[in-house]
CSV table of C-alpha atoms and ligand atoms in Angstrom, one decimal:
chain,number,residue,atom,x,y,z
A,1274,UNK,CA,132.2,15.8,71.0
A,1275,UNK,CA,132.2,13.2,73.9
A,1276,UNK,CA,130.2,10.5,73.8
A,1277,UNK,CA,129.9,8.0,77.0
A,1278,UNK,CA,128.8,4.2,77.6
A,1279,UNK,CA,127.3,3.4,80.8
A,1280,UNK,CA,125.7,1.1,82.4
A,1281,UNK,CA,125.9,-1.9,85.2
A,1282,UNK,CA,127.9,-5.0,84.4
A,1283,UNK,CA,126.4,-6.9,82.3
A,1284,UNK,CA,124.1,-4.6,81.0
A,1285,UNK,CA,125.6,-4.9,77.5
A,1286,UNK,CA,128.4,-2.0,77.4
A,1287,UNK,CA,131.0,-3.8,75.4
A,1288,UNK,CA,128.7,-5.5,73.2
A,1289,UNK,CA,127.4,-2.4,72.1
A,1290,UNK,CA,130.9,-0.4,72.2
A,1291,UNK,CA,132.2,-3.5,69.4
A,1292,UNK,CA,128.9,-3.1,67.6
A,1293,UNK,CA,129.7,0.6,67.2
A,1294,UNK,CA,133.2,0.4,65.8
A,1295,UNK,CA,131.8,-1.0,62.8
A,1296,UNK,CA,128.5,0.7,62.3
A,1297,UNK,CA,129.9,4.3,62.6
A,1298,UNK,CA,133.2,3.6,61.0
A,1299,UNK,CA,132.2,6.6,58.6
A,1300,UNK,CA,132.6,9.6,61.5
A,1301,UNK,CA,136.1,8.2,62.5
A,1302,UNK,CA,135.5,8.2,66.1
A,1303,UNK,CA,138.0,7.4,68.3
A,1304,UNK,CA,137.4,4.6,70.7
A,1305,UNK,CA,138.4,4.5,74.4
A,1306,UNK,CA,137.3,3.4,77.7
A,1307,UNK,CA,137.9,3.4,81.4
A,1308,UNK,CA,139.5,2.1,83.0
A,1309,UNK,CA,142.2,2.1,80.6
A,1310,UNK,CA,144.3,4.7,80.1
A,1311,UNK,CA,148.3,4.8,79.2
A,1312,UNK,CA,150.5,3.3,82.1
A,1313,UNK,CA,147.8,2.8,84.4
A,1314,UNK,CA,144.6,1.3,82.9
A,1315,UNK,CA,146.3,-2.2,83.1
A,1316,UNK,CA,147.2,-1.4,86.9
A,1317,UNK,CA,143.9,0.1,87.7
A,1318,UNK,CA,142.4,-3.6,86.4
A,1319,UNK,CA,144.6,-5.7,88.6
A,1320,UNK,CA,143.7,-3.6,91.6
A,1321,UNK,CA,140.2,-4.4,90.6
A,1322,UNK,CA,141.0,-8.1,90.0
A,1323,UNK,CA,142.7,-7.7,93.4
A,1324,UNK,CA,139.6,-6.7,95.5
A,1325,UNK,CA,141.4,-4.4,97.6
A,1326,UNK,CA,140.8,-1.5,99.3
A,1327,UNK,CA,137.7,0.5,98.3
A,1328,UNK,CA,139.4,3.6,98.5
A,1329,UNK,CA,142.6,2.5,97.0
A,1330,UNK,CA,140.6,1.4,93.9
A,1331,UNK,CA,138.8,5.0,93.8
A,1332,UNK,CA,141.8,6.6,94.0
A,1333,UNK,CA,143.2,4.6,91.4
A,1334,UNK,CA,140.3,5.1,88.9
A,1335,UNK,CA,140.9,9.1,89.8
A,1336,UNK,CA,144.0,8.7,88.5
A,1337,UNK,CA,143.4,6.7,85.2
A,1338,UNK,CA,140.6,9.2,84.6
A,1339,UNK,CA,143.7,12.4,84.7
A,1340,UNK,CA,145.8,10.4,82.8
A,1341,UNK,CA,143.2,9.0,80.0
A,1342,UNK,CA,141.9,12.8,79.7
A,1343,UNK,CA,145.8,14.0,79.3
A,1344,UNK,CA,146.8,11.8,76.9
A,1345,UNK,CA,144.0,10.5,75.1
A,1346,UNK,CA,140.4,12.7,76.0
A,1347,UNK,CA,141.6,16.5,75.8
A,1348,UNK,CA,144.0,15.8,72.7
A,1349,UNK,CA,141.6,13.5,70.2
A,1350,UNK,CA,138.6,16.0,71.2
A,1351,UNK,CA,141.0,19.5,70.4
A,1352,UNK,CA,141.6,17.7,66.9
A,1353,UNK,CA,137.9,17.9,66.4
A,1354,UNK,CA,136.9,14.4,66.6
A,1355,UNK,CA,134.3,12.4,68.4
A,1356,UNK,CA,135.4,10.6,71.2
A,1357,UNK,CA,133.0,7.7,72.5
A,1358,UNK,CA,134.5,6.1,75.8
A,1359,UNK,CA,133.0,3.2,77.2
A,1360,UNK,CA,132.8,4.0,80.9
A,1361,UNK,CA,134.0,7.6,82.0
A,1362,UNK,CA,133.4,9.6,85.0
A,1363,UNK,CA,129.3,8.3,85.6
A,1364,UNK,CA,131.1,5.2,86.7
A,1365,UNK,CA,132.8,6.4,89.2
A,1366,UNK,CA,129.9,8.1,90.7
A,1367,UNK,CA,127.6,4.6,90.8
A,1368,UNK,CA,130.2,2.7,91.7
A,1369,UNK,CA,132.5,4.6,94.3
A,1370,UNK,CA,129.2,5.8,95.8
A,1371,UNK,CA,128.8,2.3,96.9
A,1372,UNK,CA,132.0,0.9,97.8
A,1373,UNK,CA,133.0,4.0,99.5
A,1374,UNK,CA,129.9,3.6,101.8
A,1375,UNK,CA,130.7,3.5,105.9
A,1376,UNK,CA,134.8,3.9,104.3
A,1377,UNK,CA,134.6,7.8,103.6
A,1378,UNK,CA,131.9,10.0,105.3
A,1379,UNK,CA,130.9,11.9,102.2
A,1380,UNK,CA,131.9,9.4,99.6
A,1381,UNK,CA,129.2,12.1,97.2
A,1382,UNK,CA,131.4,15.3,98.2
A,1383,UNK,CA,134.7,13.7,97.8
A,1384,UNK,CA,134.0,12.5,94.3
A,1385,UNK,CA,132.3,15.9,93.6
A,1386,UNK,CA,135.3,17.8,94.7
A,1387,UNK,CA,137.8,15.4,93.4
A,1388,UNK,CA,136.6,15.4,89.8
A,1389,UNK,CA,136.1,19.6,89.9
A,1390,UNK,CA,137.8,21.8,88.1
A,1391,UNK,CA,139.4,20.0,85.8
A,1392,UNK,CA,136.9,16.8,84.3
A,1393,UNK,CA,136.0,17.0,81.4
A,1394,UNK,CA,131.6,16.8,81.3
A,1395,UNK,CA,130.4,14.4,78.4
A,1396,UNK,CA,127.9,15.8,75.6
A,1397,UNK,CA,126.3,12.9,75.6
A,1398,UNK,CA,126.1,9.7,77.7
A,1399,UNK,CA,124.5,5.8,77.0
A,1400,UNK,CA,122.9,4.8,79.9
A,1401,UNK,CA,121.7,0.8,79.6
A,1402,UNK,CA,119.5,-0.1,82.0
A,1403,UNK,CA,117.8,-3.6,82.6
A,1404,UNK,CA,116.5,-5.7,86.1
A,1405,UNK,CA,119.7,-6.5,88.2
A,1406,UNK,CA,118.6,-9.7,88.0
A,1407,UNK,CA,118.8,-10.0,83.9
A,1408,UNK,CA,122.4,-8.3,83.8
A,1409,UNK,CA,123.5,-10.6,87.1
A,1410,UNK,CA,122.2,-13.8,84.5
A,1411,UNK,CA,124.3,-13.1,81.7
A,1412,UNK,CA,127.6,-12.8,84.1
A,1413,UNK,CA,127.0,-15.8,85.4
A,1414,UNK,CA,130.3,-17.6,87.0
A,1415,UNK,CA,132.0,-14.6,86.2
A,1416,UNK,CA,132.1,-13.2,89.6
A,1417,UNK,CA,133.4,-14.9,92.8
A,1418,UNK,CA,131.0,-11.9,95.0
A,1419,UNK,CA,128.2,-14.0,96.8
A,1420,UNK,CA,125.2,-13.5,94.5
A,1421,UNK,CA,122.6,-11.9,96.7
A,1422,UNK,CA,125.8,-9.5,97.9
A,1423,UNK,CA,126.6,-8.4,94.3
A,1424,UNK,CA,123.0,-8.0,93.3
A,1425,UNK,CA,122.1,-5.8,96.2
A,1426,UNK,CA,125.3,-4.2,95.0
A,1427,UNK,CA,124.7,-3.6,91.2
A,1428,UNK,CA,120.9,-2.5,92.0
A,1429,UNK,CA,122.6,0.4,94.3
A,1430,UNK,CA,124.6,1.3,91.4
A,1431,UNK,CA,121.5,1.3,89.1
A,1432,UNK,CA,120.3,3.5,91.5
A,1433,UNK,CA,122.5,6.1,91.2
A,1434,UNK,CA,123.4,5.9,87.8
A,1435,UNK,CA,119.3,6.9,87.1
A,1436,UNK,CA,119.8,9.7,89.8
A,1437,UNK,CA,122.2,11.3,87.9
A,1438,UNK,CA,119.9,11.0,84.9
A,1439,UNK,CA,117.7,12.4,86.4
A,1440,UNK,CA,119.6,15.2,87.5
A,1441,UNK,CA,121.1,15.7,83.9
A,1442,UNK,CA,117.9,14.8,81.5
A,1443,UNK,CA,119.6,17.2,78.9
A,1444,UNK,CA,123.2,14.4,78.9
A,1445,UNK,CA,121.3,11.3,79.3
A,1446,UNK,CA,120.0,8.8,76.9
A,1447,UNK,CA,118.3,6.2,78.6
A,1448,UNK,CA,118.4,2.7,76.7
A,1449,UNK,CA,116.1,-0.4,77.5
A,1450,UNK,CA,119.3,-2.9,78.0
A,1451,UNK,CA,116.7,-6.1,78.3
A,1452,UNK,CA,116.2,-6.5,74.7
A,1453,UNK,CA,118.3,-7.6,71.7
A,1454,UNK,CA,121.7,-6.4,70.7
A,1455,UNK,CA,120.6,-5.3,67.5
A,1456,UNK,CA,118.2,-3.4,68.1
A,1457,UNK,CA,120.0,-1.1,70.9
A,1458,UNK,CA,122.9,-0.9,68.4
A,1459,UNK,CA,120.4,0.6,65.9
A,1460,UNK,CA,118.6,2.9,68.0
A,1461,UNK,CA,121.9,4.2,70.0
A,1462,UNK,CA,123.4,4.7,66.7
A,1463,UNK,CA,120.8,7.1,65.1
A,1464,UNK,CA,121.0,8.5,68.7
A,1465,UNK,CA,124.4,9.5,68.1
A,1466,UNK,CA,124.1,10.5,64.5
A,1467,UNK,CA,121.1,12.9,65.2
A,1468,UNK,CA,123.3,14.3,67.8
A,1469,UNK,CA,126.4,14.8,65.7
A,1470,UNK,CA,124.9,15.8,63.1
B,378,LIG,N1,121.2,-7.2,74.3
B,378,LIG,C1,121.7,-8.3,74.8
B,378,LIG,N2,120.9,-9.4,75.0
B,378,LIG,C2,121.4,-10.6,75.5
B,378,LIG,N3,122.7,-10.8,75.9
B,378,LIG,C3,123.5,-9.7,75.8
B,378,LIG,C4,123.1,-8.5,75.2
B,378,LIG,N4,124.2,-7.7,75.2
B,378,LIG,C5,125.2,-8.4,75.7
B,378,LIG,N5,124.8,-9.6,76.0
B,378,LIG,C6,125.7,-10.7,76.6
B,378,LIG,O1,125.8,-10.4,78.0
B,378,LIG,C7,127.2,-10.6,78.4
B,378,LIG,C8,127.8,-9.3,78.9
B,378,LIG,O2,127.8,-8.4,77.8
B,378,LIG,P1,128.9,-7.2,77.8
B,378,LIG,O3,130.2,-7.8,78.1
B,378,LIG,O4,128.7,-6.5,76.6
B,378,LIG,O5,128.3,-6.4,79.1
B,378,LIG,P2,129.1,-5.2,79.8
B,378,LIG,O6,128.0,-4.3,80.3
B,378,LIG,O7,130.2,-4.7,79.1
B,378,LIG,O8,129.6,-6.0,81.1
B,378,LIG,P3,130.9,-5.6,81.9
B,378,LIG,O9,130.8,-4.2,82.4
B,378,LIG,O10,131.0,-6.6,83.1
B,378,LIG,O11,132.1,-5.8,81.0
B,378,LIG,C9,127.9,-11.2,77.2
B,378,LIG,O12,127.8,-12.6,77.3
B,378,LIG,C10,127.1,-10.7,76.0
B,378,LIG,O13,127.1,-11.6,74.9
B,379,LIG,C1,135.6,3.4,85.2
B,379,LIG,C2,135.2,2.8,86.5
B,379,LIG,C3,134.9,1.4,86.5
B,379,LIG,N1,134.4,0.8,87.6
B,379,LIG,C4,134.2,-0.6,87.7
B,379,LIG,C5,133.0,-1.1,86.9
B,379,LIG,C6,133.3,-2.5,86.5
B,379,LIG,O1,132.8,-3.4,87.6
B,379,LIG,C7,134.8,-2.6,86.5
B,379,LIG,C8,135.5,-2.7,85.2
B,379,LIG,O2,134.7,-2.2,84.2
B,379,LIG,P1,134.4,-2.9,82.8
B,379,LIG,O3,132.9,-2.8,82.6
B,379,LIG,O4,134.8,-4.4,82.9
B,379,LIG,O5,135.2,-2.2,81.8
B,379,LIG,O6,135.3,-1.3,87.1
B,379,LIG,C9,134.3,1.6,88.8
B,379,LIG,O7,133.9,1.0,89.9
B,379,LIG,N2,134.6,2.9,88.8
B,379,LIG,C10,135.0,3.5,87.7
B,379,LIG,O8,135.3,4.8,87.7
């Protein structure tokens, strides 16, 4: 089973990915993310760190998705475990839809066609949502983005992350992100215990 972790930055993703190592120790998930993958997860996060070019870094993030599902996706999930990743391919689609904006004239199709045929769809995906505003307080200092430009940015990505909710409703599980860390970890837990179950 594939489990996924989404949300905007700051909305709590890590926090809640630690919190889960512990408190489902017992089902012996295996633990991932994205980017991240073998051989490229570490390039993929330079690139980022690099603030290049948009479509460089979708390309890239194309790429550690192949080689994460290759080596570390396909093979845990064929040995019958459950695989929770803490962003997958939902990222790509808020994210890329953004960035790629006025640099590819159908950033939707490309990522559509890009990911076809060969992705793998998650059973069940986390989505945190909060205000821009609260996730954008937490990171505070931690980006050198002008902070009106990478709020207007992060509530486009909000956007489409609850689009594709929306589109999915069976996939989704939509978590209130604006309240305390213990109390998502306790409700997305029984989440994914009533789902494995
Ligand atoms: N429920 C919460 N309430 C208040 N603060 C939180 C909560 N969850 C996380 N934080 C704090 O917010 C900050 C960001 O948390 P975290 O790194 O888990 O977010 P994230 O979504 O993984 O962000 P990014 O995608 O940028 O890594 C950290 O300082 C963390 O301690
Ligand atoms: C997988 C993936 C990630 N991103 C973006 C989202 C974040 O801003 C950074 C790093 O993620 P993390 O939360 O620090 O782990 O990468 C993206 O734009 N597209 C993607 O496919």
């Amino acid at each position: 089973m594939l489990i996924t972790l989404e949300g905007i930055d700051g909305s709590g993703k890590s926090t809640l990915y630690e919190g889960l190592k512990t408190r489902l120790a017992d089902l012996h998930p295996l633990f991932t993310r994205e980017p991240g993958s073998p051989y490229l997860g570490d390039a993929v996060r330079r690139a980022i760190a690099a603030d290049g070019d948009p479509m460089v870094e979708a390309a890239l993030f194309v790429a550690d998705h192949a080689v994460h599902l290759a080596e570390v996706v396909r093979p845990a999930l064929a040995d019958g475990r459950i695989v929770i990743s803490d962003r997958y391919s939902d990222s790509r689609f808020a994210y890329q839809e953004v960035s790629l904006a006025g640099v590819h004239p159908d950033p939707h199709g490309w990522l559509e066609a890009v990911h076809a045929g060969w992705s793998v769809r998650p059973d069940m995906t986390i989505l945190l949502v909060l205000p821009v505003a609260v996730a954008m307080s937490r990171l505070a200092g931690r980006c050198e983005q002008e902070h009106f430009e990478r709020q207007e940015f992060l509530e486009a990505v909000q956007k489409n992350y609850l689009a594709r909710a929306a589109e999915d409703p069976a996939r989704f599980v939509l978590v209130d992100a604006d309240r305390d860390a213990e109390t998502i970890l306790d409700f997305v837990e029984k989440s994914i215990r009533a789902a494995v179950r």
